[in-house]
mmCIF file of C-alpha atoms in Angstrom:
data_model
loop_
_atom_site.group_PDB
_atom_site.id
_atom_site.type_symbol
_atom_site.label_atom_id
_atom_site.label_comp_id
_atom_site.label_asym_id
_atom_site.label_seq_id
_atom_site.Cartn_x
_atom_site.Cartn_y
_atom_site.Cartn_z
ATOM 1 C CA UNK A 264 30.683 2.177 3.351
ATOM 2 C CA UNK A 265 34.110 2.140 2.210
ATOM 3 C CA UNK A 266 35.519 1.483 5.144
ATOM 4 C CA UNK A 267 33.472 -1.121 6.142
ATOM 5 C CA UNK A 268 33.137 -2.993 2.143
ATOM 6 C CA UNK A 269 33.970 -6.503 3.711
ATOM 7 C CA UNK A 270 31.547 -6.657 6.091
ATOM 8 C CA UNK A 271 29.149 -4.955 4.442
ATOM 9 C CA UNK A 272 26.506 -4.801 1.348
ATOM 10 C CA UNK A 273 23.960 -2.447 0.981
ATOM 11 C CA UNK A 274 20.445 -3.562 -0.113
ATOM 12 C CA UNK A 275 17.192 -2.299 -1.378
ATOM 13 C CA UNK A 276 14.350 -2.911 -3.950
ATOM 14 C CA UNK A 277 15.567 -0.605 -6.391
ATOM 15 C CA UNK A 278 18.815 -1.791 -6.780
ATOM 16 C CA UNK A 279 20.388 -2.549 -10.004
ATOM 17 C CA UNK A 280 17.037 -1.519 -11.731
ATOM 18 C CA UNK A 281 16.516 0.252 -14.817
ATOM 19 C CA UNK A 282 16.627 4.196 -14.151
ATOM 20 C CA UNK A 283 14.928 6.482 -16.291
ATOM 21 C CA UNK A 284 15.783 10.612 -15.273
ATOM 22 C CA UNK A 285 12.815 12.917 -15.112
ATOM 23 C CA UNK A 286 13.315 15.824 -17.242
ATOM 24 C CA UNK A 287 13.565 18.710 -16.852
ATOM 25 C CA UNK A 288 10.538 20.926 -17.757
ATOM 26 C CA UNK A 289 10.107 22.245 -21.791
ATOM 27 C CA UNK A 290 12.965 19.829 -22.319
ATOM 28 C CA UNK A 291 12.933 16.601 -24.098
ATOM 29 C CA UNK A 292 14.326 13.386 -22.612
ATOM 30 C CA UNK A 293 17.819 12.650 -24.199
ATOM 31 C CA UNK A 294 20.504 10.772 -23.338
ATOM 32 C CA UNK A 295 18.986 10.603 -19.731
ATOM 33 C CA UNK A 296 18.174 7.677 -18.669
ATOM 34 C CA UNK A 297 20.293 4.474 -17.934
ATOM 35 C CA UNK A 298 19.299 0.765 -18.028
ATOM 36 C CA UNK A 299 21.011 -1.807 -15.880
ATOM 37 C CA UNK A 300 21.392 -5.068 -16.282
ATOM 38 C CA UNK A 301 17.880 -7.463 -16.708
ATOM 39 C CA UNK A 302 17.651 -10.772 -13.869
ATOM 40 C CA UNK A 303 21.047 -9.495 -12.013
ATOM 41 C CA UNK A 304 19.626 -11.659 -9.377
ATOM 42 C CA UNK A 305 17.475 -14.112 -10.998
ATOM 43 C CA UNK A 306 14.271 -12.222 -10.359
ATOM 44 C CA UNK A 307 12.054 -10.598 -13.376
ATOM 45 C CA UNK A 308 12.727 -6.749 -13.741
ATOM 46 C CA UNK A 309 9.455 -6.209 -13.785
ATOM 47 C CA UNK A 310 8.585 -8.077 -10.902
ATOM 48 C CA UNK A 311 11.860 -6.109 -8.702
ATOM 49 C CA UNK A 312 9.546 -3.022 -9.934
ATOM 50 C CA UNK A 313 6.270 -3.920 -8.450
ATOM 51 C CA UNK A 314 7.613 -5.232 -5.316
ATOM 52 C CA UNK A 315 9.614 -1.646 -4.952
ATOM 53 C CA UNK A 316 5.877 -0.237 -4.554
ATOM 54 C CA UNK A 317 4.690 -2.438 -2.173
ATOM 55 C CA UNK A 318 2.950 -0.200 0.345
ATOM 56 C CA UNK A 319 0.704 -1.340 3.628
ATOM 57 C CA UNK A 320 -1.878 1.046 5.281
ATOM 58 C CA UNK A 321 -4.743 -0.795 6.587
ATOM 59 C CA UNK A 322 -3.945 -3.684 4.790
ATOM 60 C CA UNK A 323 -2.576 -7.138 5.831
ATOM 61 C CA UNK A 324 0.330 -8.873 3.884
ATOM 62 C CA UNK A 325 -0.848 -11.603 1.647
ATOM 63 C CA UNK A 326 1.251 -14.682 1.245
ATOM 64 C CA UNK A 327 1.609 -13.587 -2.543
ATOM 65 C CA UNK A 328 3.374 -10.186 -0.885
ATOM 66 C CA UNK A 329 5.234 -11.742 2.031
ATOM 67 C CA UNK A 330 6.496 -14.524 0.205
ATOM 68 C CA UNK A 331 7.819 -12.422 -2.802
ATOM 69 C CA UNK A 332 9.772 -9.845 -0.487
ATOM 70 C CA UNK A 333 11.129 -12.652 1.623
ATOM 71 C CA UNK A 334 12.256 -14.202 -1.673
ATOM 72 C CA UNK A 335 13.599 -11.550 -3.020
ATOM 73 C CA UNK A 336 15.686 -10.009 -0.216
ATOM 74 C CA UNK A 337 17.308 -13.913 -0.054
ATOM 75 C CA UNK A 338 18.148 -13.568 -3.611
ATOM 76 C CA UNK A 339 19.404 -10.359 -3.562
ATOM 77 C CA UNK A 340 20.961 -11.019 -0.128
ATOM 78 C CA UNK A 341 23.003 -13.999 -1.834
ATOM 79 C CA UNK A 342 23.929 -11.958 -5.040
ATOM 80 C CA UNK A 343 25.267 -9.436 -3.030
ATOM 81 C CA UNK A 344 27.053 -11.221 -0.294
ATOM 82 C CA UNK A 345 29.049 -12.957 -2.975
ATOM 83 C CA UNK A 346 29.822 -9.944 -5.486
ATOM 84 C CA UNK A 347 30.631 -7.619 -2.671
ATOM 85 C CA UNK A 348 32.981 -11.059 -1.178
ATOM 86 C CA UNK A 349 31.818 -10.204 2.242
ATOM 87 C CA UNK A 350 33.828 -11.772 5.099
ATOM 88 C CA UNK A 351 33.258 -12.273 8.763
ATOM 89 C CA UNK A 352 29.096 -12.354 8.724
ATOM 90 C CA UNK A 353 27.369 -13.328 12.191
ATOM 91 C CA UNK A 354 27.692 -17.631 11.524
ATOM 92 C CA UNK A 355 30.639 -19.101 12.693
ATOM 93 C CA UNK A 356 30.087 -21.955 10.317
ATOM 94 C CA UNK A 357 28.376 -21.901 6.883
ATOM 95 C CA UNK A 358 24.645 -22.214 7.040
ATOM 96 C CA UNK A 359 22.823 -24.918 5.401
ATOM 97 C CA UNK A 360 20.737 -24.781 3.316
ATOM 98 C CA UNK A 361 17.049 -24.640 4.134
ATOM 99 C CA UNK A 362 13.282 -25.213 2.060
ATOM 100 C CA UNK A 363 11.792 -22.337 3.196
ATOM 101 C CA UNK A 364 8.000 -22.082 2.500
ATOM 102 C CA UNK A 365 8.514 -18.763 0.033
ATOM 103 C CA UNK A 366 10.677 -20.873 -2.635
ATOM 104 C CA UNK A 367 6.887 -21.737 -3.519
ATOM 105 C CA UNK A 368 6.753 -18.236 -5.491
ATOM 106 C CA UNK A 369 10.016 -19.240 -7.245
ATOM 107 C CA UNK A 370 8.848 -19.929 -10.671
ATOM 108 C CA UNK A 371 6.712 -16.607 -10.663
ATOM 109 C CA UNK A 372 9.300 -14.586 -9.284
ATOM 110 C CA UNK A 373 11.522 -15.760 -11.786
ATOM 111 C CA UNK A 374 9.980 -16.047 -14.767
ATOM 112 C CA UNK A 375 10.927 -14.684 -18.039
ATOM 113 C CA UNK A 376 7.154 -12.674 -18.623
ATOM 114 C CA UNK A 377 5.298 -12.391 -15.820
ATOM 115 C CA UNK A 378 2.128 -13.762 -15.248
ATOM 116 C CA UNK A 379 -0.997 -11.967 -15.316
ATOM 117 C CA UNK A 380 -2.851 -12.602 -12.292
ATOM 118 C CA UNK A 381 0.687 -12.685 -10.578
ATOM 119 C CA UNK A 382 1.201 -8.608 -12.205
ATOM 120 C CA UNK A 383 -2.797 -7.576 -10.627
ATOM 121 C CA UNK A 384 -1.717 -8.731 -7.259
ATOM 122 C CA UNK A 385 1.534 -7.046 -7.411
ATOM 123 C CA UNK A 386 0.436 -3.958 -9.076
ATOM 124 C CA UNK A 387 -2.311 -3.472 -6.365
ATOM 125 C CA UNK A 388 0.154 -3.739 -3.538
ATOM 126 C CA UNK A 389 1.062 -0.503 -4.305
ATOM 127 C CA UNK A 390 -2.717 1.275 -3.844
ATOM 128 C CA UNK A 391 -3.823 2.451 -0.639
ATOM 129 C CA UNK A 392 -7.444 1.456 -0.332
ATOM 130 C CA UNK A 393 -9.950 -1.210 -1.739
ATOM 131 C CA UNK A 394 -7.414 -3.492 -3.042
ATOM 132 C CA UNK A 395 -9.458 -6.586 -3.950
ATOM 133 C CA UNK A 396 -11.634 -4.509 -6.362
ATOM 134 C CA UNK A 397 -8.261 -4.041 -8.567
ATOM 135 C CA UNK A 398 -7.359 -7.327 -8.204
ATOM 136 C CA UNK A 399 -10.521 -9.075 -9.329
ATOM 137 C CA UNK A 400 -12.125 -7.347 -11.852
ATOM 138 C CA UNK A 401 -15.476 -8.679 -11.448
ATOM 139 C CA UNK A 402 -15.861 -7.459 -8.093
ATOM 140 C CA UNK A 403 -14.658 -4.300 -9.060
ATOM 141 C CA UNK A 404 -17.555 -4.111 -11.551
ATOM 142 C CA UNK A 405 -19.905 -4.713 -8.471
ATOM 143 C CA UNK A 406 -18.582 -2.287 -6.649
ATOM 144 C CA UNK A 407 -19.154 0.466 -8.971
ATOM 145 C CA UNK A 408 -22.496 -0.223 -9.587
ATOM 146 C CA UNK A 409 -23.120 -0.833 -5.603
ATOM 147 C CA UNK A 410 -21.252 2.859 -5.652
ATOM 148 C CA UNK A 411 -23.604 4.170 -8.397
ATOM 149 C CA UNK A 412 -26.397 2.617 -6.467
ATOM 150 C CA UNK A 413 -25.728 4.259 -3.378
ATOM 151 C CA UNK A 414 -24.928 7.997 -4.477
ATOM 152 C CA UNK A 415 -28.195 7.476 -6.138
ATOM 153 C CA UNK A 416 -30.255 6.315 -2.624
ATOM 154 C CA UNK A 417 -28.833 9.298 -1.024
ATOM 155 C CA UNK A 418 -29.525 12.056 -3.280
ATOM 156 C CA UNK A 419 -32.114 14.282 -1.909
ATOM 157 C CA UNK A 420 -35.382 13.328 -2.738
ATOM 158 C CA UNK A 421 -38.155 15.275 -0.354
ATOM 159 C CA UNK A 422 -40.131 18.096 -0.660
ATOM 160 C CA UNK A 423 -39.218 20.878 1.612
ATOM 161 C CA UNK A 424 -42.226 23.058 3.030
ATOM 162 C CA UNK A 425 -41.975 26.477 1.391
ATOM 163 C CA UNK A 426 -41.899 28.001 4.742
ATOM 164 C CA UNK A 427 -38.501 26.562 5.786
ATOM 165 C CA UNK A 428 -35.428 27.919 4.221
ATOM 166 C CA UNK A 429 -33.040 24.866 3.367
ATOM 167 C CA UNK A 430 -29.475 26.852 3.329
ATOM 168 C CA UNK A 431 -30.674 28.282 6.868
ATOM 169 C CA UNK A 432 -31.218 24.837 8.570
ATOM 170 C CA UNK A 433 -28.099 23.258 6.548
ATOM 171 C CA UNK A 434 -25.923 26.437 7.712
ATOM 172 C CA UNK A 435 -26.968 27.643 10.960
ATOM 173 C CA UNK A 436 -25.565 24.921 13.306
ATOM 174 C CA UNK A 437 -22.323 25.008 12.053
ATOM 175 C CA UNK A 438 -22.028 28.971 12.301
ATOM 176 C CA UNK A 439 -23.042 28.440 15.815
ATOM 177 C CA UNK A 440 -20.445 26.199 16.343
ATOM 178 C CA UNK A 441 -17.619 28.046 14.697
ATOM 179 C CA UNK A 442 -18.850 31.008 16.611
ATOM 180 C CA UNK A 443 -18.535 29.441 19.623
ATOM 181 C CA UNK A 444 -15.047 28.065 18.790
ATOM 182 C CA UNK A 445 -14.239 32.024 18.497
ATOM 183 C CA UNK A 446 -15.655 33.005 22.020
ATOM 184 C CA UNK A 447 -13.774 30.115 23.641
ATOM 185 C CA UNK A 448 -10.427 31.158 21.648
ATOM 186 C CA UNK A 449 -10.793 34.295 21.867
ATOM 187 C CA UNK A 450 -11.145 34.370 25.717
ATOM 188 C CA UNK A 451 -15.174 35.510 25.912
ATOM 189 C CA UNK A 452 -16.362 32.132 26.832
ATOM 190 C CA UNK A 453 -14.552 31.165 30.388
ATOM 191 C CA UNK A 454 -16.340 28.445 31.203
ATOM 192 C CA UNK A 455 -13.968 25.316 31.396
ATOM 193 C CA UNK A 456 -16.662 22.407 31.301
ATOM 194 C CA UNK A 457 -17.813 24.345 27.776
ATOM 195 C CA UNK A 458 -14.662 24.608 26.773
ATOM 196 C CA UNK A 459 -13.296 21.310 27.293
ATOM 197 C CA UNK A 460 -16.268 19.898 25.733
ATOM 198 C CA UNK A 461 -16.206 21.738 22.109
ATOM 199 C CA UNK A 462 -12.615 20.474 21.934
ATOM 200 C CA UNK A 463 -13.079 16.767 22.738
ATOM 201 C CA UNK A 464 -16.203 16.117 21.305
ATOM 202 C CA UNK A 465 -15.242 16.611 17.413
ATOM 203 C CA UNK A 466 -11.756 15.223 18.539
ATOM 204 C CA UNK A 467 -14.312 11.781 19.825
ATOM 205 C CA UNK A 468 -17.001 12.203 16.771
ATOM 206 C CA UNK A 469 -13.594 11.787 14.279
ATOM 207 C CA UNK A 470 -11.969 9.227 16.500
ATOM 208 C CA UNK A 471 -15.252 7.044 16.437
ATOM 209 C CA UNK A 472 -15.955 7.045 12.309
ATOM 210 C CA UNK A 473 -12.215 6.076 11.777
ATOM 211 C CA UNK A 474 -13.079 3.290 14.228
ATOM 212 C CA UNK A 475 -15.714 2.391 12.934
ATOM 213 C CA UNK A 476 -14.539 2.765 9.128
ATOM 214 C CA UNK A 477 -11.085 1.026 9.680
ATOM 215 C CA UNK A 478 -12.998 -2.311 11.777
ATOM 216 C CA UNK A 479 -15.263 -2.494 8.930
ATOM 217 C CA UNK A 480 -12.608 -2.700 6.041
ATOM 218 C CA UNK A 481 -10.567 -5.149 7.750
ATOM 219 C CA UNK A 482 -13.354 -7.736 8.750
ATOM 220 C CA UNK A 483 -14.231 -7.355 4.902
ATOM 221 C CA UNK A 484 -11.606 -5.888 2.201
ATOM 222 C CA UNK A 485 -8.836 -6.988 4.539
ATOM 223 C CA UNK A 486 -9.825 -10.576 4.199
ATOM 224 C CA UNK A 487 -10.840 -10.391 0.759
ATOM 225 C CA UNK A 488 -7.294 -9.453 -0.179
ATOM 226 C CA UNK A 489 -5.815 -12.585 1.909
ATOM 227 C CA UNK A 490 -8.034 -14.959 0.055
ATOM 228 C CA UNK A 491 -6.849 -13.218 -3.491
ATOM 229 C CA UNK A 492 -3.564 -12.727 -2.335
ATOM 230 C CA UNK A 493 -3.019 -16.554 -1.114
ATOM 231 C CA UNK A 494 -0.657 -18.959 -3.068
ATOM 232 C CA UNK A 495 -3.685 -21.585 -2.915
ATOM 233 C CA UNK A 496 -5.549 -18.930 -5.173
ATOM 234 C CA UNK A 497 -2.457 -18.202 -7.040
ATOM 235 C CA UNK A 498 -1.682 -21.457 -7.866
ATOM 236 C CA UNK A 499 -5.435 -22.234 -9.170
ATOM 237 C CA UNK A 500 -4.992 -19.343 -11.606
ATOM 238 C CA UNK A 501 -1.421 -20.875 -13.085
#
């Protein structure tokens, strides 16, 4: 980096934000921790933090998201092209100036406290699953009483005949099927079309429920995030 300091700045979403040390264990925190400097940039501290958490797994990007990172990585961008005096980039010319669409997030990117419903959609960007449910909390409500509901359909409710033991039925197909795992591992159980067939069909079984599971959340989490997530929805809640 030192060689290259003119024509180069290095960037990410924790830069130049407050650190705080963890300590070390049966000690207390003192004199370990070191805050930087608040807006370097222009952007709320608070806001750089959320957006350093911003995770995807089977999630889209809302506008909210996509339009706060691209944001932010111009501001920082321009911050640090000019502090680090960079020379030589890629444009022959200076670039004008453009409107891009994300400037619409400016004033809650920027702004001195953070807004609230601005803070839920941030702060859920960094779960994994269900994100609408933390974002809205009336929906969340619904969903643990749909939750409640549900574990309480399910539970068990018929008499078993006293001649049928319930551990035996529950248990014995499984200890088959381990067992015959061990024969085919072990070398006892030759036979290629068995063999094949006890490996691919859990392999298929697992494959088909994440399917199933994954095409479910987005055609209905996924695009309840978008709509909470929009800048339309955003801007109603100003």
């Amino acid at each position: 980096m030192k060689k290259y300091h003119r024509t180069t700045a290095l960037l990410h979403l924790k830069k130049r934000l407050s650190i705080d040390s963890i300590p070390i264990k049966n000690q207390e925190r003192q004199g370990c921790s070191f805050k930087g400097p608040y807006h370097t940039y222009g952007v709320n501290e608070e806001v750089q933090n959320l957006l350093s958490k911003v995770r995807t797994d089977l999630d889209s990007f809302s506008e909210v998201e996509a339009y706060s990172l691209m944001l932010d990585g111009y501001k920082m961008s321009e911050y640090e092209f000019k502090r680090s005096q960079i020379k030589d980039l890629a444009a022959k010319s200076p670039i004008k100036p453009k409107n891009y669409r994300f400037f619409e997030i400016d004033s809650w990117l920027t702004a001195e406290e953070i807004h609230p419903y601005y803070k839920r959609l941030l702060t859920a960007s960094s779960k994994t699953l269900f994100k609408p449910f933390r974002i809205n909390r009336g929906l969340g409500n619904i969903g643990i009483l749909v939750a409640v509901f549900i574990g309480i359909m399910l539970m068990p409710n018929i008499e078993i005949p006293s001649n049928i033991s319930l551990p035996t039925v529950l248990f014995i197909l499984p200890i088959l099927y381990v067992l015959l795992l061990k024969a085919i591992y072990t070398g006892r159980l030759r036979n290629p079309a068995i063999k094949i067939l006890f490996k691919i069909v859990p392999a298929v079984l697992i494959a088909l429920t994440g399917f199933i599971f994954v095409n479910m959340y987005l055609l209905v989490f996924d695009k309840l995030f978008l709509y909470f997530g929009s800048m339309q929805k955003l801007k109603r809640k100003a």
